PDB file of C-alpha atoms in Angstrom:
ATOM      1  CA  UNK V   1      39.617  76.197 125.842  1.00 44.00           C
ATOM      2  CA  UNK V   2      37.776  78.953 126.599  1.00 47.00           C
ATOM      3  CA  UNK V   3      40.156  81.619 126.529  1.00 49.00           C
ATOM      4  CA  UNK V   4      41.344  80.740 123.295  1.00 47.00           C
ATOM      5  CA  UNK V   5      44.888  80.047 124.499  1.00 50.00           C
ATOM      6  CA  UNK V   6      44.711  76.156 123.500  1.00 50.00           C
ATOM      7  CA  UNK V   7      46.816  74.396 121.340  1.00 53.00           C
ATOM      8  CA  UNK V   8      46.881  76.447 117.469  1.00 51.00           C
ATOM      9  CA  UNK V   9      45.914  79.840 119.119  1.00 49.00           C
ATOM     10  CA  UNK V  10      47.520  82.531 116.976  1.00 48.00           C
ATOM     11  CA  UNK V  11      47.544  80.039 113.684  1.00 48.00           C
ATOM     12  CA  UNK V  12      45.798  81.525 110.883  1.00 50.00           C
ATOM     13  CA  UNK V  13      43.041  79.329 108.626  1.00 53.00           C
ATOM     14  CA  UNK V  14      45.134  77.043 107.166  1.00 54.00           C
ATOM     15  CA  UNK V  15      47.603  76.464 109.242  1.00 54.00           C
ATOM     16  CA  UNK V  16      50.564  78.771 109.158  1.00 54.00           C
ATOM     17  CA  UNK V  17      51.766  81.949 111.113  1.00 60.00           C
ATOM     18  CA  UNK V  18      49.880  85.398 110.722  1.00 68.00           C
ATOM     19  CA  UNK V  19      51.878  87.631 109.008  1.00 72.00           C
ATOM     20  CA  UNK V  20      55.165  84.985 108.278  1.00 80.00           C
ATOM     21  CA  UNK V  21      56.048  84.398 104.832  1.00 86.00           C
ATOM     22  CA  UNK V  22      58.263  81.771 103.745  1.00 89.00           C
ATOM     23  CA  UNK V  23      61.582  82.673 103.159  1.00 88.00           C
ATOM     24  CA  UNK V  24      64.447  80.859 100.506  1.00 87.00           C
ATOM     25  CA  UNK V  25      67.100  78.551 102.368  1.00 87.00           C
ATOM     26  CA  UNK V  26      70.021  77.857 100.123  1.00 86.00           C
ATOM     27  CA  UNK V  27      71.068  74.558  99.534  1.00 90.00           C
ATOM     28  CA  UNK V  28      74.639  75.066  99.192  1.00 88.00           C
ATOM     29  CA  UNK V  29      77.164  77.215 100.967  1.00 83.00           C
ATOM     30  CA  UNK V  30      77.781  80.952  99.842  1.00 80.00           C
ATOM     31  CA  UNK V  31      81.610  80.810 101.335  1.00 78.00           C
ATOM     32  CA  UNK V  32      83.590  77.868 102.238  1.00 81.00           C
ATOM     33  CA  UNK V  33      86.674  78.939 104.770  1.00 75.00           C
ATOM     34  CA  UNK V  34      89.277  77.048 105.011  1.00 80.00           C
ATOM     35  CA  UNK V  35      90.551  75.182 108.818  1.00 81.00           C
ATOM     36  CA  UNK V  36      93.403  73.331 108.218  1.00 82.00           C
ATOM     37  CA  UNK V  37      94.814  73.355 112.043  1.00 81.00           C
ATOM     38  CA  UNK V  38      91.115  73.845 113.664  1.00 83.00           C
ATOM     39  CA  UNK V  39      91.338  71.685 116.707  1.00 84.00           C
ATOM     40  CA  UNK V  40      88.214  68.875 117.112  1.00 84.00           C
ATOM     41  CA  UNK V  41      87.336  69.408 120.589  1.00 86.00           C
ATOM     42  CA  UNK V  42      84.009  70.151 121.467  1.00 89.00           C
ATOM     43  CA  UNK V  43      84.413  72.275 124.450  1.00 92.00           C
ATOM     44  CA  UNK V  44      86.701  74.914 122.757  1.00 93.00           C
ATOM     45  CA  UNK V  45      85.189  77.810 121.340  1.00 93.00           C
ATOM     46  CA  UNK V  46      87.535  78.442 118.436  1.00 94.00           C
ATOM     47  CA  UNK V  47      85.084  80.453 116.177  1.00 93.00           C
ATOM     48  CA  UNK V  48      82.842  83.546 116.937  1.00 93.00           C
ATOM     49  CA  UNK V  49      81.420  85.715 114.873  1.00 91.00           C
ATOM     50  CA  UNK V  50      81.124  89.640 116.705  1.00 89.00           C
ATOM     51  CA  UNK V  51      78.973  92.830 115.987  1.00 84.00           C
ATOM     52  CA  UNK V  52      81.857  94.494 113.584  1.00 85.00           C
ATOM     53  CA  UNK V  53      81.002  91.399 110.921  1.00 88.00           C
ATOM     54  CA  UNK V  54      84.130  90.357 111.721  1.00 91.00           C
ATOM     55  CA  UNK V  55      84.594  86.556 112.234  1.00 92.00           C
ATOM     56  CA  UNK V  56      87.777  85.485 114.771  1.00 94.00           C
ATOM     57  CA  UNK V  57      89.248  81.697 114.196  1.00 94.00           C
ATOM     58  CA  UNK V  58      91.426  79.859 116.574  1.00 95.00           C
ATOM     59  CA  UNK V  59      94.099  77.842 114.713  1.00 94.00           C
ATOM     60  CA  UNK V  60      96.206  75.678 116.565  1.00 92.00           C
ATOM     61  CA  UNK V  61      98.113  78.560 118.405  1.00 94.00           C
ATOM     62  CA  UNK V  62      97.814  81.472 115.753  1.00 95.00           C
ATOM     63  CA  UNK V  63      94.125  83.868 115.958  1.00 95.00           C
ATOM     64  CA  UNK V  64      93.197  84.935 112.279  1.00 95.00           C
ATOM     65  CA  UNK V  65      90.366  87.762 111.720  1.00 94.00           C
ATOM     66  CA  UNK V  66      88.147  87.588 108.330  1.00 93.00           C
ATOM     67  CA  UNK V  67      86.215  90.350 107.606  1.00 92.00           C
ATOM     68  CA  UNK V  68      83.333  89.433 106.162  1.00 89.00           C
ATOM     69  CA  UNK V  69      82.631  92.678 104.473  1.00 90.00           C
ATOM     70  CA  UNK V  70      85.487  92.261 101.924  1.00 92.00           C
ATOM     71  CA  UNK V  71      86.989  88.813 102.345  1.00 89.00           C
ATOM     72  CA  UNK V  72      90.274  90.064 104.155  1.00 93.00           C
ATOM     73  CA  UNK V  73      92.157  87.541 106.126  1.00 93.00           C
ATOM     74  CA  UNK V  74      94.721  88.569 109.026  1.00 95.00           C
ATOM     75  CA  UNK V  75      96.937  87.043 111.870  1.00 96.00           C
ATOM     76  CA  UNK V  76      96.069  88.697 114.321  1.00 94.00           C
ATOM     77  CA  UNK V  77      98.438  86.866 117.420  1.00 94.00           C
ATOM     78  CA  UNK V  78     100.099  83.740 117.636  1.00 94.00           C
ATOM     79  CA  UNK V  79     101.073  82.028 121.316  1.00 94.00           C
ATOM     80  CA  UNK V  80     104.846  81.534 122.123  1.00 92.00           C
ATOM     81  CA  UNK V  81     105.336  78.273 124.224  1.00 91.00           C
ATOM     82  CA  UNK V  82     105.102  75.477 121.521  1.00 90.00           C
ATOM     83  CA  UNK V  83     102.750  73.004 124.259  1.00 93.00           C
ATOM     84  CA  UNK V  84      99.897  75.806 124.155  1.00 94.00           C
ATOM     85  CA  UNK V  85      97.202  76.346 121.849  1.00 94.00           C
ATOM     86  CA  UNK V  86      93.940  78.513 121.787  1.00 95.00           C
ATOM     87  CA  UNK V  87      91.162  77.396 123.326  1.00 96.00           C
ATOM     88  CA  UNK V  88      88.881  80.236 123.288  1.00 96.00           C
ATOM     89  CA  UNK V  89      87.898  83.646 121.572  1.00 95.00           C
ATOM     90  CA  UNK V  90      85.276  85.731 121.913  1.00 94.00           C
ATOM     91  CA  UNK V  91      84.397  89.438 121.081  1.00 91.00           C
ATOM     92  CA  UNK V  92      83.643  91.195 123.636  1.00 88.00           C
ATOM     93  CA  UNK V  93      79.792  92.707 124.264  1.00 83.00           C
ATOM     94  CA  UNK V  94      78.646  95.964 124.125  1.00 73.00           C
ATOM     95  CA  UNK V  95      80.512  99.584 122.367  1.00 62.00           C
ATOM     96  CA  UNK V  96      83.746  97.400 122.679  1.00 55.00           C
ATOM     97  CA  UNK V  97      82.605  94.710 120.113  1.00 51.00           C
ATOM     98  CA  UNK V  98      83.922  96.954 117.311  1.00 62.00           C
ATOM     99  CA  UNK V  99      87.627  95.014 117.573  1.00 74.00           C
ATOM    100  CA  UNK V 100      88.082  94.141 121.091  1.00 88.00           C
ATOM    101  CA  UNK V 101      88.984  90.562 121.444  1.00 92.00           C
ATOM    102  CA  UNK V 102      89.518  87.707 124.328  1.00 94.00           C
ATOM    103  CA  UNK V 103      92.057  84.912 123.035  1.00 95.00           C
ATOM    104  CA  UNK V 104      92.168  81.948 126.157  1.00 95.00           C
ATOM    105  CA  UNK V 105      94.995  79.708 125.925  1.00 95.00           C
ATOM    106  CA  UNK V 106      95.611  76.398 127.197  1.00 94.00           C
ATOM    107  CA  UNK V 107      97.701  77.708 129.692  1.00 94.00           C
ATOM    108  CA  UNK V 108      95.124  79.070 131.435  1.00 94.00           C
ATOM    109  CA  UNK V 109      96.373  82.720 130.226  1.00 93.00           C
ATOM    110  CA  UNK V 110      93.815  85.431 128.691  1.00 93.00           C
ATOM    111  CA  UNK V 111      95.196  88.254 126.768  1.00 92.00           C
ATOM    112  CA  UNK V 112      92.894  91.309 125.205  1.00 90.00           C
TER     113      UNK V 112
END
């Protein structure tokens, strides 16, 4: 290729990335959280992890809120009809990431 744009443009001699370095990936886990009531659906989004470093998991019908900075754990709501169960949270983007939160429940009801 004359333009240079061809396959292994912007490899360095030898083979790698200018200017990468390799980094370490550790083999086991620095934290282990436990789930017990974490529903095993894959289309529920029952974990997120928002800008504050605080991480948000969906339990059955109960939110909890782990700070990652100190290893706090809180309840943070818990739903009322005994059928429902949380089905989604997520923080929400931009300057109101710092503790605003969306829980969805199987009810089809989303509370701030």
């Amino acid at each position: 290729n004359s333009l240079g744009g061809g396959p292994g443009a912007g490899l360095a001699k030898g083979g790698g990335r200018r200017g990468r370095t390799a980094r370490h990936v550790p083999s086991a886990p620095s934290r282990v959280l436990d789930a017990p009531d974490l529903l095993d659906d894959y289309y529920l989004n029952l974990v997120e992890w928002g800008a504050n470093n605080r991480v948000a998991v969906a339990l059955g019908a109960t939110v909890y809120i782990w700070n990652a900075a100190d290893g706090d754990t809180v309840e943070l709501a818990s739903l009322q009809a005994e059928d429902d169960y949380v089905c989604s949270v997520a923080w929400l983007p931009g300057e109101t990431s710092a503790g605003h939160l969306a829980v969805g429940s199987a009810h089809g009801v989303t509370e701030l």
